[in-house]
Coordinates of C-alpha atoms in Angstrom, one line a residue:
M21 CA 0.0 0.0 0.0
R22 CA 1.2 3.5 -0.7
G23 CA -0.4 4.9 2.5
Y24 CA -3.2 7.1 3.6
A25 CA -3.6 10.8 2.8
P26 CA -2.9 13.1 5.7
G27 CA -6.2 13.8 7.5
T28 CA -7.8 10.4 6.8
P29 CA -8.3 7.7 9.4
C30 CA -5.7 4.9 8.8
W31 CA -5.7 2.6 11.8
A32 CA -7.3 1.4 15.0
E33 CA -5.7 -0.2 18.0
L34 CA -7.2 -2.1 20.9
V35 CA -5.6 -1.2 24.3
T36 CA -6.6 -4.0 26.7
P37 CA -5.6 -5.4 30.1
D38 CA -5.8 -8.9 28.7
P39 CA -4.3 -9.3 25.2
A40 CA -4.6 -13.1 25.3
A41 CA -8.3 -12.9 25.9
A42 CA -8.7 -10.3 23.2
E43 CA -6.8 -12.5 20.7
R44 CA -9.2 -15.4 21.4
F45 CA -12.3 -13.2 21.3
Y46 CA -11.6 -11.4 18.0
G47 CA -10.0 -14.4 16.5
E48 CA -13.2 -16.3 16.9
L49 CA -15.5 -13.4 16.0
F50 CA -13.7 -12.0 13.0
G51 CA -11.2 -14.8 12.0
W52 CA -8.2 -12.7 13.0
G53 CA -4.6 -14.0 13.4
R54 CA -1.5 -12.2 14.5
N55 CA 1.7 -11.2 12.7
D56 CA 5.3 -10.6 13.7
D57 CA 4.6 -6.9 14.5
G58 CA 1.9 -8.0 17.0
H59 CA -1.0 -6.7 14.8
F60 CA -4.2 -8.5 14.3
T61 CA -4.4 -9.9 10.7
L62 CA -7.2 -10.9 8.3
G63 CA -6.1 -13.1 5.5
G64 CA -2.5 -12.3 6.4
R65 CA -2.9 -8.5 6.1
A66 CA -2.8 -6.1 9.1
A67 CA -6.4 -5.4 10.2
A68 CA -6.0 -3.7 13.6
G69 CA -3.5 -3.2 16.4
L70 CA -3.3 -4.8 19.9
R71 CA -1.5 -3.3 22.9
Q72 CA -1.2 -4.1 26.5
G73 CA -3.2 -1.7 28.7
R74 CA -3.2 -1.0 32.4
P75 CA -3.8 -4.2 34.5
G76 CA -7.3 -4.2 35.9
G77 CA -8.4 -1.5 33.5
T78 CA -11.1 -1.4 30.8
A79 CA -10.2 -2.1 27.2
A80 CA -10.7 0.6 24.6
W81 CA -10.4 1.0 20.9
L82 CA -8.2 4.0 19.7
I83 CA -8.5 5.3 16.2
S84 CA -5.5 6.9 14.4
I85 CA -5.6 9.6 11.7
S86 CA -2.8 9.9 9.2
T87 CA -0.5 13.0 9.5
D88 CA 2.7 14.2 7.9
D89 CA 3.4 16.6 10.8
P90 CA 2.8 15.1 14.3
A91 CA 4.3 18.2 16.1
G92 CA 2.2 20.5 14.0
A93 CA -1.0 18.5 14.7
A94 CA -0.2 18.6 18.4
A95 CA 0.1 22.4 18.3
V96 CA -3.2 22.8 16.4
V97 CA -5.0 20.4 18.8
E98 CA -4.0 22.5 21.8
R99 CA -4.8 25.8 20.1
S100 CA -8.2 24.5 19.2
G101 CA -9.3 23.4 22.7
G102 CA -8.0 19.9 22.8
A103 CA -5.2 18.3 24.8
V104 CA -2.1 16.3 24.2
R105 CA -2.3 13.0 26.1
V106 CA 0.8 11.2 24.7
P107 CA 3.3 13.4 22.7
P108 CA 4.5 12.2 19.3
A109 CA 7.0 9.4 19.7
S110 CA 8.5 6.7 17.5
V111 CA 7.1 3.2 17.6
R112 CA 10.1 1.1 16.7
D113 CA 10.7 1.4 13.0
L114 CA 7.0 1.4 12.2
G115 CA 6.2 5.1 12.5
T116 CA 5.4 8.0 14.9
A117 CA 2.3 7.9 17.1
A118 CA 0.6 10.5 19.3
V119 CA -2.6 10.5 21.4
F120 CA -4.9 13.5 21.8
A121 CA -8.2 14.4 23.4
D122 CA -10.7 16.7 21.6
P123 CA -12.7 19.4 23.5
G124 CA -15.3 16.8 24.5
H125 CA -12.5 14.5 25.8
A126 CA -12.9 11.9 23.1
L127 CA -9.5 10.3 22.6
F128 CA -7.9 9.8 19.1
G129 CA -4.4 9.3 17.8
T130 CA -2.3 10.4 14.8
W131 CA 0.1 8.2 12.8
L132 CA 3.0 9.3 10.7
R133 CA 4.0 6.3 8.6
S134 CA 7.5 4.8 8.3
R135 CA 7.6 1.1 7.6
F136 CA 4.0 0.7 8.5
V137 CA 1.3 2.6 6.6
G138 CA -1.8 1.5 8.5
A139 CA -4.6 -0.9 7.9
Q140 CA -3.8 -3.2 5.0
V141 CA -7.4 -4.5 4.6
T142 CA -10.7 -2.5 4.9
F143 CA -14.3 -3.0 3.8
E144 CA -14.2 -6.7 3.9
P145 CA -16.1 -8.9 6.4
G146 CA -14.0 -8.8 9.6
A147 CA -12.2 -5.6 8.6
I148 CA -12.6 -1.9 9.6
C149 CA -15.2 -0.2 7.5
W150 CA -16.2 3.0 9.4
F151 CA -15.2 5.4 12.2
E152 CA -17.9 7.3 14.1
L153 CA -17.7 10.1 16.7
A154 CA -20.5 10.4 19.3
A155 CA -20.6 13.9 20.8
R156 CA -22.8 16.1 23.0
D157 CA -21.9 19.3 21.2
L158 CA -21.8 18.7 17.5
D159 CA -20.9 22.2 16.6
R160 CA -17.9 22.3 18.9
S161 CA -16.7 18.9 17.7
G162 CA -17.2 19.8 14.0
A163 CA -15.2 23.0 14.5
F164 CA -12.4 21.3 16.3
Y165 CA -11.8 18.6 13.6
K166 CA -12.1 21.2 10.9
E167 CA -9.2 23.1 12.5
V168 CA -7.1 20.1 13.1
F169 CA -7.7 18.0 9.9
G170 CA -9.7 20.2 7.6
W171 CA -12.9 18.1 7.9
H172 CA -16.3 19.5 7.3
T173 CA -19.7 18.0 8.2
V174 CA -22.5 17.1 5.8
E175 CA -26.0 16.1 7.0
A176 CA -27.0 12.6 6.0
D177 CA -30.2 10.6 5.9
S178 CA -30.1 8.0 8.7
E179 CA -33.6 6.5 9.1
G180 CA -35.0 9.7 10.6
Q181 CA -32.2 10.0 13.2
P182 CA -29.8 13.0 13.3
Y183 CA -26.5 12.0 11.6
F184 CA -23.7 13.8 9.9
E185 CA -20.9 12.6 7.7
L186 CA -17.3 13.9 8.2
H187 CA -15.7 14.8 4.9
H188 CA -12.0 15.4 4.1
H189 CA -12.1 17.3 0.8
N190 CA -14.2 15.0 -1.4
D191 CA -13.7 11.8 0.7
T192 CA -16.1 10.6 3.4
V193 CA -13.9 9.7 6.4
G194 CA -16.4 9.0 9.2
G195 CA -19.7 9.8 10.9
L196 CA -20.8 12.3 13.7
V197 CA -23.8 11.4 15.8
P198 CA -25.3 13.2 18.8
I199 CA -25.3 11.5 22.2
D200 CA -29.0 11.0 22.9
D201 CA -31.3 8.5 24.5
R202 CA -29.9 5.8 22.3
F203 CA -26.8 5.9 24.5
P204 CA -26.5 5.0 28.2
P205 CA -26.9 7.9 30.7
G206 CA -23.7 9.8 31.3
V207 CA -21.7 8.2 28.4
P208 CA -18.9 10.6 27.4
D209 CA -17.9 11.7 23.9
H210 CA -16.1 8.9 22.2
W211 CA -14.9 7.4 18.9
T212 CA -16.3 4.0 17.8
V213 CA -14.5 1.7 15.4
C214 CA -16.9 -0.2 13.1
F215 CA -16.2 -3.6 11.5
M216 CA -17.9 -5.0 8.5
V217 CA -19.8 -8.3 9.0
E218 CA -22.0 -10.5 6.8
D219 CA -24.8 -10.9 9.5
A220 CA -25.0 -8.3 12.3
A221 CA -27.5 -10.3 14.3
A222 CA -25.3 -13.4 14.1
A223 CA -22.3 -11.3 15.2
C224 CA -24.2 -10.2 18.3
E225 CA -25.1 -13.8 19.1
R226 CA -21.5 -15.0 18.6
A227 CA -20.0 -12.1 20.6
T228 CA -22.2 -13.1 23.5
E229 CA -21.2 -16.7 23.3
L230 CA -17.6 -15.7 23.4
G231 CA -18.0 -13.7 26.6
G232 CA -18.7 -10.3 25.2
S233 CA -21.9 -8.2 25.4
V234 CA -24.4 -6.4 23.3
A235 CA -24.9 -2.7 24.0
R236 CA -27.3 -2.2 21.1
G237 CA -28.7 -5.1 19.1
A238 CA -28.8 -5.1 15.3
E239 CA -31.1 -2.5 14.0
P240 CA -31.8 -0.9 10.6
A241 CA -29.5 1.9 9.4
S242 CA -29.3 3.8 6.2
A243 CA -26.5 1.4 4.9
G244 CA -27.9 -1.8 6.3
F245 CA -27.9 -3.1 9.9
Y246 CA -25.9 -1.7 12.8
A247 CA -25.0 -3.0 16.3
R248 CA -22.8 -1.9 19.2
L249 CA -20.9 -4.6 21.1
A250 CA -18.3 -4.9 23.8
D251 CA -15.5 -7.5 24.2
P252 CA -15.0 -9.4 27.5
S253 CA -12.7 -6.6 28.8
G254 CA -15.2 -3.9 28.0
G255 CA -13.8 -2.6 24.7
H256 CA -16.7 -1.2 22.8
F257 CA -17.0 -1.4 19.0
A258 CA -19.6 -1.6 16.3
V259 CA -20.5 -4.0 13.5
I260 CA -22.2 -3.1 10.2
E261 CA -24.0 -5.5 7.8
F262 CA -24.3 -3.6 4.6
T263 CA -27.2 -4.1 2.2
E264 CA -26.4 -5.2 -1.3
D265 CA -27.9 -2.0 -2.8
W266 CA -25.6 0.1 -0.6
M267 CA -22.5 -1.8 -1.7
L268 CA -23.2 -1.5 -5.4

């Protein structure tokens, strides 16, 4: 792969207190393996990352957005009301990573490629297919990501529910949804990583069998069927079953 354009999501990594349990769960759910870099793989290609988290803590998925200037991104984040949580630092010979918080405290990362460009497989069953930000103040969040990455919001049709697409130039890079009564009380702003599946209802059932949980069962969405799940260590993610019409 030649890499991802600056300002586009390129990777997602699971930070978990129990990597062995995560490997079993996602291996059974999505058919993932592991490679020499420690990444989850799908069909031998890097699908997502896996990293040891704080013992006793809760797992979480962290998205990363491609950049060609990590220090510059950090400066814009702070100037725009966000915060630097982990300053830019080299990750072996793979690239340079940083972690930030937006004004609503949703965490996200940036990635400057070196040997590793990011996800090598997307939009296949078991692979990342979408990134979604849930926020309480959509105007504030939209303005922040416009300053940092040049994104703009476009209102989208989503089965009568408020929904916005995040666009980078002419490319759609993610979604923006308000935190409303569809979410548990008190849930903070957060990014969700979405994975493509062939059958969302079956994925919910299988995740439960493997020790995970279902936060929101499979329900109709504009692109097909959508569900929100959690792995055994509490790492939340979503699955999407696309309709044939949408994929054409």
